[in-house]
């Protein structure tokens, strides 16, 4: 019996709720994020800014795994500092979603018939 091939999806598209405005007043909202690796985790911890301020680690990690944002092919932590908190929260949630389980299903129960089922979490900003 032939085995079914599992295709591992390692890149995921996203749409920021607000977007990043650049120096030419272009707003970058669509992007691509890849799955994080163990090497990413190690390199983030070696960053001087992260050692001085551990909270900066999320910006460094996001900069490593975002492969495209709008027409920008490279993203730096300094660039991400310009995002509104709403967009940072979205990216953190998206990062957790794709790296921890690939999707987010919330178990729920119908209040009328008590049937249990799950609903997929849809992030704000996704189209």
mmCIF file of C-alpha atoms in Angstrom:
data_model
loop_
_atom_site.group_PDB
_atom_site.id
_atom_site.type_symbol
_atom_site.label_atom_id
_atom_site.label_comp_id
_atom_site.label_asym_id
_atom_site.label_seq_id
_atom_site.Cartn_x
_atom_site.Cartn_y
_atom_site.Cartn_z
ATOM 1 C CA UNK A 1 0.000 0.000 0.000
ATOM 2 C CA UNK A 2 1.602 3.343 -1.028
ATOM 3 C CA UNK A 3 2.162 5.869 1.728
ATOM 4 C CA UNK A 4 0.493 9.216 1.461
ATOM 5 C CA UNK A 5 3.037 12.011 1.181
ATOM 6 C CA UNK A 6 2.732 14.707 3.804
ATOM 7 C CA UNK A 7 3.483 18.127 2.415
ATOM 8 C CA UNK A 8 4.845 20.295 5.180
ATOM 9 C CA UNK A 9 3.729 23.874 4.749
ATOM 10 C CA UNK A 10 6.440 26.136 6.131
ATOM 11 C CA UNK A 11 5.251 29.565 4.941
ATOM 12 C CA UNK A 12 1.990 31.297 5.753
ATOM 13 C CA UNK A 13 0.503 34.513 4.401
ATOM 14 C CA UNK A 14 -1.019 37.136 6.651
ATOM 15 C CA UNK A 15 -2.657 40.537 6.427
ATOM 16 C CA UNK A 16 -1.944 43.098 9.123
ATOM 17 C CA UNK A 17 -4.959 44.944 10.523
ATOM 18 C CA UNK A 18 -3.328 48.371 10.120
ATOM 19 C CA UNK A 19 -0.005 47.922 8.330
ATOM 20 C CA UNK A 20 3.438 49.473 8.309
ATOM 21 C CA UNK A 21 3.857 52.889 6.710
ATOM 22 C CA UNK A 22 7.243 53.461 5.091
ATOM 23 C CA UNK A 23 9.119 56.676 4.280
ATOM 24 C CA UNK A 24 7.253 57.010 0.968
ATOM 25 C CA UNK A 25 3.816 56.768 2.658
ATOM 26 C CA UNK A 26 3.189 53.286 1.291
ATOM 27 C CA UNK A 27 1.342 50.971 3.668
ATOM 28 C CA UNK A 28 2.572 47.386 3.820
ATOM 29 C CA UNK A 29 -0.106 44.958 5.085
ATOM 30 C CA UNK A 30 0.310 41.638 3.256
ATOM 31 C CA UNK A 31 3.176 39.460 4.350
ATOM 32 C CA UNK A 32 4.641 36.000 4.594
ATOM 33 C CA UNK A 33 5.864 34.311 7.759
ATOM 34 C CA UNK A 34 7.825 31.066 7.848
ATOM 35 C CA UNK A 35 7.903 28.535 10.650
ATOM 36 C CA UNK A 36 10.526 29.185 13.320
ATOM 37 C CA UNK A 37 13.446 26.826 13.840
ATOM 38 C CA UNK A 38 15.525 25.887 16.866
ATOM 39 C CA UNK A 39 18.338 27.945 15.337
ATOM 40 C CA UNK A 40 16.067 31.014 15.337
ATOM 41 C CA UNK A 41 15.472 30.562 19.079
ATOM 42 C CA UNK A 42 19.199 30.224 19.764
ATOM 43 C CA UNK A 43 20.207 33.242 17.669
ATOM 44 C CA UNK A 44 17.523 35.441 19.224
ATOM 45 C CA UNK A 45 18.914 34.700 22.699
ATOM 46 C CA UNK A 46 22.435 35.687 21.544
ATOM 47 C CA UNK A 47 21.317 39.153 20.407
ATOM 48 C CA UNK A 48 22.749 41.931 22.587
ATOM 49 C CA UNK A 49 19.476 43.904 22.625
ATOM 50 C CA UNK A 50 17.581 40.811 23.794
ATOM 51 C CA UNK A 51 20.099 40.184 26.582
ATOM 52 C CA UNK A 52 19.658 43.788 27.729
ATOM 53 C CA UNK A 53 15.865 43.700 27.370
ATOM 54 C CA UNK A 54 14.245 40.242 27.029
ATOM 55 C CA UNK A 55 10.984 41.828 25.830
ATOM 56 C CA UNK A 56 12.821 42.815 22.623
ATOM 57 C CA UNK A 57 13.151 39.116 21.782
ATOM 58 C CA UNK A 58 9.747 38.958 20.116
ATOM 59 C CA UNK A 59 10.673 41.734 17.664
ATOM 60 C CA UNK A 60 13.942 39.964 16.836
ATOM 61 C CA UNK A 61 12.124 36.649 16.342
ATOM 62 C CA UNK A 62 9.424 38.221 14.172
ATOM 63 C CA UNK A 63 12.097 39.911 12.045
ATOM 64 C CA UNK A 64 13.744 36.508 11.516
ATOM 65 C CA UNK A 65 10.577 34.675 10.468
ATOM 66 C CA UNK A 66 8.790 37.356 8.401
ATOM 67 C CA UNK A 67 10.170 36.778 4.933
ATOM 68 C CA UNK A 68 8.154 39.495 3.219
ATOM 69 C CA UNK A 69 6.048 42.452 4.279
ATOM 70 C CA UNK A 70 4.350 44.255 1.413
ATOM 71 C CA UNK A 71 7.070 45.117 -1.094
ATOM 72 C CA UNK A 72 9.789 44.751 1.573
ATOM 73 C CA UNK A 73 11.871 41.604 1.163
ATOM 74 C CA UNK A 74 13.728 42.045 4.424
ATOM 75 C CA UNK A 75 12.410 42.983 7.824
ATOM 76 C CA UNK A 76 14.475 44.180 10.785
ATOM 77 C CA UNK A 77 13.541 44.544 14.458
ATOM 78 C CA UNK A 78 14.045 48.292 14.069
ATOM 79 C CA UNK A 79 11.532 48.356 11.210
ATOM 80 C CA UNK A 80 8.999 46.428 13.295
ATOM 81 C CA UNK A 81 9.377 49.009 16.077
ATOM 82 C CA UNK A 82 7.298 51.280 13.829
ATOM 83 C CA UNK A 83 4.252 48.985 13.895
ATOM 84 C CA UNK A 84 1.232 49.877 15.967
ATOM 85 C CA UNK A 85 0.670 47.665 19.012
ATOM 86 C CA UNK A 86 -2.456 46.226 17.374
ATOM 87 C CA UNK A 87 -0.314 44.861 14.529
ATOM 88 C CA UNK A 88 2.372 43.557 16.910
ATOM 89 C CA UNK A 89 -0.306 41.722 18.894
ATOM 90 C CA UNK A 90 -1.656 40.265 15.648
ATOM 91 C CA UNK A 91 1.827 39.079 14.578
ATOM 92 C CA UNK A 92 2.501 37.511 17.983
ATOM 93 C CA UNK A 93 -0.788 35.628 17.843
ATOM 94 C CA UNK A 94 -0.184 34.574 14.237
ATOM 95 C CA UNK A 95 3.350 33.397 15.125
ATOM 96 C CA UNK A 96 2.024 31.339 18.027
ATOM 97 C CA UNK A 97 -0.767 29.923 15.897
ATOM 98 C CA UNK A 98 1.436 28.632 13.072
ATOM 99 C CA UNK A 99 4.309 27.455 15.268
ATOM 100 C CA UNK A 100 2.334 25.734 17.988
ATOM 101 C CA UNK A 101 -0.417 23.979 16.106
ATOM 102 C CA UNK A 102 -0.818 25.293 12.580
ATOM 103 C CA UNK A 103 -4.318 26.509 13.313
ATOM 104 C CA UNK A 104 -6.384 27.395 16.326
ATOM 105 C CA UNK A 105 -9.547 25.483 17.106
ATOM 106 C CA UNK A 106 -11.557 26.500 20.123
ATOM 107 C CA UNK A 107 -13.653 23.756 21.694
ATOM 108 C CA UNK A 108 -17.207 24.923 22.240
ATOM 109 C CA UNK A 109 -20.663 23.575 22.978
ATOM 110 C CA UNK A 110 -24.039 24.477 21.523
ATOM 111 C CA UNK A 111 -26.143 26.116 24.261
ATOM 112 C CA UNK A 112 -29.345 24.610 22.818
ATOM 113 C CA UNK A 113 -28.545 20.953 22.113
ATOM 114 C CA UNK A 114 -25.255 20.593 24.054
ATOM 115 C CA UNK A 115 -23.452 19.225 20.982
ATOM 116 C CA UNK A 116 -19.706 19.718 21.300
ATOM 117 C CA UNK A 117 -17.697 20.967 18.333
ATOM 118 C CA UNK A 118 -14.718 23.199 17.587
ATOM 119 C CA UNK A 119 -14.581 26.561 15.887
ATOM 120 C CA UNK A 120 -11.465 27.760 14.089
ATOM 121 C CA UNK A 121 -10.115 31.030 15.448
ATOM 122 C CA UNK A 122 -9.907 33.656 12.742
ATOM 123 C CA UNK A 123 -7.452 36.417 13.480
ATOM 124 C CA UNK A 124 -8.448 40.039 13.135
ATOM 125 C CA UNK A 125 -6.994 41.462 9.954
ATOM 126 C CA UNK A 126 -7.202 38.281 7.903
ATOM 127 C CA UNK A 127 -9.160 38.602 4.713
#
